[in-house]
mmCIF file of C-alpha atoms and ligand atoms in Angstrom:
data_model
loop_
_atom_site.group_PDB
_atom_site.id
_atom_site.type_symbol
_atom_site.label_atom_id
_atom_site.label_comp_id
_atom_site.label_asym_id
_atom_site.label_seq_id
_atom_site.Cartn_x
_atom_site.Cartn_y
_atom_site.Cartn_z
ATOM 1 C CA MET A 257 134.063 16.968 -105.148
ATOM 2 C CA ASN A 258 131.979 18.474 -107.945
ATOM 3 C CA LYS A 259 134.156 20.077 -110.610
ATOM 4 C CA VAL A 260 132.245 22.538 -112.736
ATOM 5 C CA LEU A 261 133.381 24.566 -115.754
ATOM 6 C CA PHE A 262 131.405 27.227 -117.626
ATOM 7 C CA VAL A 263 132.285 27.909 -121.254
ATOM 8 C CA CYS A 264 131.441 30.711 -123.687
ATOM 9 C CA LEU A 265 133.266 32.234 -126.665
ATOM 10 C CA GLY A 266 135.463 34.976 -125.220
ATOM 11 C CA ASN A 267 135.356 34.136 -121.471
ATOM 12 C CA ILE A 268 134.807 37.796 -120.631
ATOM 13 C CA CYS A 269 130.979 38.206 -120.648
ATOM 14 C CA ARG A 270 128.773 35.156 -120.021
ATOM 15 C CA SER A 271 130.923 32.373 -118.552
ATOM 16 C CA PRO A 272 132.707 34.517 -115.927
ATOM 17 C CA MET A 273 129.249 35.794 -114.915
ATOM 18 C CA ALA A 274 127.997 32.187 -114.674
ATOM 19 C CA GLU A 275 131.074 31.310 -112.600
ATOM 20 C CA ALA A 276 130.461 34.253 -110.219
ATOM 21 C CA ILE A 277 126.750 33.434 -109.775
ATOM 22 C CA PHE A 278 127.405 29.720 -109.249
ATOM 23 C CA LYS A 279 130.210 30.463 -106.731
ATOM 24 C CA ASN A 280 127.827 32.769 -104.875
ATOM 25 C CA TYR A 281 125.228 29.977 -104.589
ATOM 26 C CA VAL A 282 127.887 27.600 -103.325
ATOM 27 C CA PHE A 283 129.088 30.173 -100.793
ATOM 28 C CA ARG A 284 125.565 31.020 -99.572
ATOM 29 C CA LEU A 285 124.607 27.344 -99.250
ATOM 30 C CA GLY A 286 127.813 26.607 -97.319
ATOM 31 C CA LEU A 287 129.017 24.139 -99.941
ATOM 32 C CA LYS A 288 132.514 25.465 -100.710
ATOM 33 C CA GLU A 289 134.287 22.255 -99.696
ATOM 34 C CA TYR A 290 132.283 20.269 -102.277
ATOM 35 C CA PHE A 291 133.005 22.378 -105.352
ATOM 36 C CA GLU A 292 135.732 23.506 -107.715
ATOM 37 C CA ILE A 293 134.462 26.062 -110.223
ATOM 38 C CA ASP A 294 136.083 27.835 -113.179
ATOM 39 C CA SER A 295 135.267 29.252 -116.605
ATOM 40 C CA ALA A 296 136.952 29.298 -120.014
ATOM 41 C CA GLY A 297 136.433 30.482 -123.578
ATOM 42 C CA THR A 298 136.539 28.549 -126.815
ATOM 43 C CA ALA A 299 138.418 31.466 -128.467
ATOM 44 C CA ALA A 300 141.811 32.932 -127.675
ATOM 45 C CA TYR A 301 140.954 36.632 -128.293
ATOM 46 C CA HIS A 302 140.842 37.756 -124.672
ATOM 47 C CA ILE A 303 143.296 35.479 -122.859
ATOM 48 C CA GLY A 304 144.449 37.170 -119.630
ATOM 49 C CA SER A 305 141.722 39.855 -119.723
ATOM 50 C CA LYS A 306 139.425 40.806 -116.866
ATOM 51 C CA PRO A 307 135.700 40.309 -117.444
ATOM 52 C CA ASP A 308 133.887 42.888 -119.591
ATOM 53 C CA LYS A 309 133.114 45.985 -117.512
ATOM 54 C CA ARG A 310 129.378 45.410 -118.011
ATOM 55 C CA THR A 311 129.642 41.878 -116.579
ATOM 56 C CA ILE A 312 131.554 43.334 -113.612
ATOM 57 C CA GLU A 313 128.898 46.025 -113.127
ATOM 58 C CA VAL A 314 125.946 43.613 -113.215
ATOM 59 C CA VAL A 315 127.596 41.148 -110.812
ATOM 60 C CA GLN A 316 128.847 43.798 -108.381
ATOM 61 C CA ASN A 317 125.378 45.423 -108.335
ATOM 62 C CA LYS A 318 124.205 42.156 -106.792
ATOM 63 C CA SER A 319 126.970 42.480 -104.157
ATOM 64 C CA MET A 320 128.828 39.499 -105.542
ATOM 65 C CA GLU A 321 132.520 39.085 -106.134
ATOM 66 C CA ILE A 322 133.924 38.547 -109.597
ATOM 67 C CA LYS A 323 137.553 37.639 -109.960
ATOM 68 C CA HIS A 324 138.604 35.888 -113.134
ATOM 69 C CA LEU A 325 141.118 36.294 -115.929
ATOM 70 C CA ALA A 326 140.087 34.900 -119.284
ATOM 71 C CA ARG A 327 141.602 31.654 -120.437
ATOM 72 C CA GLN A 328 140.999 29.340 -123.353
ATOM 73 C CA ILE A 329 139.695 25.796 -122.913
ATOM 74 C CA VAL A 330 142.455 23.161 -122.877
ATOM 75 C CA LEU A 331 142.159 19.420 -123.557
ATOM 76 C CA SER A 332 142.851 18.561 -119.917
ATOM 77 C CA ASP A 333 139.609 20.377 -118.982
ATOM 78 C CA PHE A 334 137.712 17.405 -120.433
ATOM 79 C CA THR A 335 139.265 15.125 -117.826
ATOM 80 C CA SER A 336 139.680 17.620 -114.950
ATOM 81 C CA TYR A 337 136.052 18.786 -114.921
ATOM 82 C CA GLU A 338 132.990 16.563 -114.445
ATOM 83 C CA TYR A 339 130.392 19.070 -115.626
ATOM 84 C CA ILE A 340 130.937 21.508 -118.479
ATOM 85 C CA PHE A 341 128.135 24.003 -119.108
ATOM 86 C CA ALA A 342 128.203 25.670 -122.534
ATOM 87 C CA MET A 343 126.472 29.024 -122.969
ATOM 88 C CA ASP A 344 125.258 28.394 -126.515
ATOM 89 C CA THR A 345 125.063 25.812 -129.257
ATOM 90 C CA ASN A 346 128.187 27.134 -131.017
ATOM 91 C CA ASN A 347 130.218 26.744 -127.838
ATOM 92 C CA LEU A 348 128.810 23.217 -127.445
ATOM 93 C CA ALA A 349 129.711 22.300 -131.035
ATOM 94 C CA VAL A 350 133.303 23.460 -130.465
ATOM 95 C CA LEU A 351 133.509 21.451 -127.236
ATOM 96 C CA LYS A 352 132.191 18.339 -129.013
ATOM 97 C CA ASN A 353 134.782 18.781 -131.759
ATOM 98 C CA LEU A 354 137.620 19.093 -129.273
ATOM 99 C CA TYR A 355 136.394 16.283 -126.996
ATOM 100 C CA PRO A 356 139.342 13.871 -126.544
ATOM 101 C CA LEU A 357 139.142 10.076 -126.541
ATOM 102 C CA ASN A 358 139.950 9.949 -122.843
ATOM 103 C CA GLY A 359 137.430 12.681 -121.968
ATOM 104 C CA THR A 360 135.222 12.108 -118.937
ATOM 105 C CA ALA A 361 133.388 15.459 -118.616
ATOM 106 C CA LYS A 362 129.659 15.627 -119.236
ATOM 107 C CA LEU A 363 128.548 18.417 -121.538
ATOM 108 C CA PHE A 364 125.431 20.523 -121.037
ATOM 109 C CA LEU A 365 123.712 23.560 -122.446
ATOM 110 C CA MET A 366 123.248 25.964 -119.536
ATOM 111 C CA ARG A 367 119.974 27.317 -120.907
ATOM 112 C CA LYS A 368 118.314 23.891 -120.692
ATOM 113 C CA PHE A 369 118.232 24.388 -116.934
ATOM 114 C CA ASP A 370 116.447 27.746 -117.184
ATOM 115 C CA PRO A 371 112.757 27.160 -116.401
ATOM 116 C CA ASN A 372 111.902 30.404 -118.238
ATOM 117 C CA ALA A 373 113.749 29.501 -121.456
ATOM 118 C CA ASN A 374 110.579 29.036 -123.549
ATOM 119 C CA GLY A 375 112.399 26.545 -125.727
ATOM 120 C CA SER A 376 115.502 28.690 -126.296
ATOM 121 C CA LEU A 377 118.732 26.717 -125.984
ATOM 122 C CA ILE A 378 121.130 29.644 -125.744
ATOM 123 C CA VAL A 379 122.328 32.276 -123.334
ATOM 124 C CA PRO A 380 122.453 35.124 -125.884
ATOM 125 C CA ASP A 381 125.856 36.672 -126.530
ATOM 126 C CA PRO A 382 125.638 40.232 -125.073
ATOM 127 C CA TYR A 383 129.068 41.438 -126.269
ATOM 128 C CA TYR A 384 127.738 43.743 -128.999
ATOM 129 C CA GLY A 385 124.661 44.623 -126.910
ATOM 130 C CA THR A 386 123.741 46.955 -124.059
ATOM 131 C CA LEU A 387 123.906 46.802 -120.282
ATOM 132 C CA GLU A 388 120.300 45.596 -120.405
ATOM 133 C CA ASP A 389 121.427 42.571 -122.431
ATOM 134 C CA PHE A 390 123.940 41.772 -119.689
ATOM 135 C CA GLN A 391 121.159 42.079 -117.105
ATOM 136 C CA LYS A 392 119.073 39.585 -119.101
ATOM 137 C CA VAL A 393 122.046 37.219 -119.146
ATOM 138 C CA TYR A 394 122.231 37.573 -115.367
ATOM 139 C CA GLU A 395 118.544 36.631 -114.958
ATOM 140 C CA ILE A 396 118.954 33.580 -117.208
ATOM 141 C CA LEU A 397 122.072 32.382 -115.404
ATOM 142 C CA ASP A 398 120.525 32.971 -111.997
ATOM 143 C CA SER A 399 117.376 30.945 -112.756
ATOM 144 C CA ALA A 400 119.389 28.149 -114.399
ATOM 145 C CA THR A 401 121.701 27.997 -111.378
ATOM 146 C CA ALA A 402 118.736 27.908 -108.979
ATOM 147 C CA ARG A 403 117.351 24.940 -110.965
ATOM 148 C CA ILE A 404 120.688 23.130 -110.897
ATOM 149 C CA PHE A 405 120.747 23.361 -107.087
ATOM 150 C CA GLU A 406 117.128 22.245 -106.622
ATOM 151 C CA GLY A 407 117.150 19.170 -104.422
ATOM 152 C CA TYR A 408 120.932 19.263 -103.965
ATOM 153 C CA LYS A 409 122.244 18.082 -100.606
ATOM 154 C CA PRO A 410 125.797 18.477 -99.270
ATOM 155 C CA GLY A 411 128.046 15.692 -100.517
ATOM 156 C CA ASP A 412 125.708 14.737 -103.383
ATOM 157 C CA SER A 413 126.750 14.681 -107.013
ATOM 158 C CA LEU A 414 125.632 17.973 -108.510
ATOM 159 C CA LEU A 415 123.078 16.259 -110.769
ATOM 160 C CA THR A 416 121.128 13.039 -110.204
ATOM 161 C CA GLU A 417 121.286 10.174 -112.728
ATOM 162 C CA GLN A 418 117.824 11.165 -113.942
ATOM 163 C CA GLU A 419 118.915 14.768 -114.436
ATOM 164 C CA LEU A 420 122.038 13.602 -116.273
ATOM 165 C CA ASP A 421 119.891 11.611 -118.676
ATOM 166 C CA PHE A 422 117.472 14.469 -119.169
ATOM 167 C CA PHE A 423 119.901 17.352 -119.550
ATOM 168 C CA LYS A 424 123.054 15.800 -121.097
ATOM 169 C CA SER A 425 123.903 17.226 -124.522
HETATM 170 P P1 4NP B 129 131.401 35.934 -124.248
HETATM 171 O O1 4NP B 129 131.168 37.228 -125.177
HETATM 172 O O2 4NP B 129 131.577 34.776 -125.187
HETATM 173 O O3 4NP B 129 130.121 35.846 -123.467
HETATM 174 O O4 4NP B 129 132.618 36.226 -123.399
HETATM 175 C C1 4NP B 129 132.037 37.599 -126.197
HETATM 176 C C2 4NP B 129 133.221 38.231 -125.909
HETATM 177 C C3 4NP B 129 134.053 38.631 -126.926
HETATM 178 C C4 4NP B 129 133.684 38.404 -128.248
HETATM 179 C C5 4NP B 129 132.483 37.767 -128.542
HETATM 180 C C6 4NP B 129 131.663 37.351 -127.507
HETATM 181 N N1 4NP B 129 134.502 38.841 -129.295
HETATM 182 O O5 4NP B 129 134.115 38.676 -130.476
HETATM 183 O O6 4NP B 129 135.597 39.360 -129.048
#
């Protein structure tokens, strides 16, 4: 079982979109039995809220489902999840600060998987932006997710040892 968690600040814009896109890949590839997927925020502002209406619009325009209520990261996430993908370097810094002694999760920056990143390490926060900014976030998350699944075969670990070495943050 591959247990995957996406993390941003508020858990209403980027990480629920990442969760929806990743779940759609898993569904399309027929891999549901091999994955558990969720998202969380580092902040508490929006606990219990639905995703931002612009995230919902962008995802539904691609005929994908999005069903998530915001939650904040908890310490048990660092042992329950194997792979935690942070949306930006601030999120990653918070995760590293919280990381417990018994933690087992591997931390990553999602943007490192985007072949079109041009050296950028972040999925830009679209909260104070426009619908177009949310569409850009979608494109980033979609190409990063496609890269993550390159070479994946049913029953494999999500990332190879080589990829772990290369991408681990
Ligand atoms: P997210 O976006 O981290 O992608 O969910 C944000 C959502 C809310 C806020 C900031 C970013 N906020 O300041 O409330």
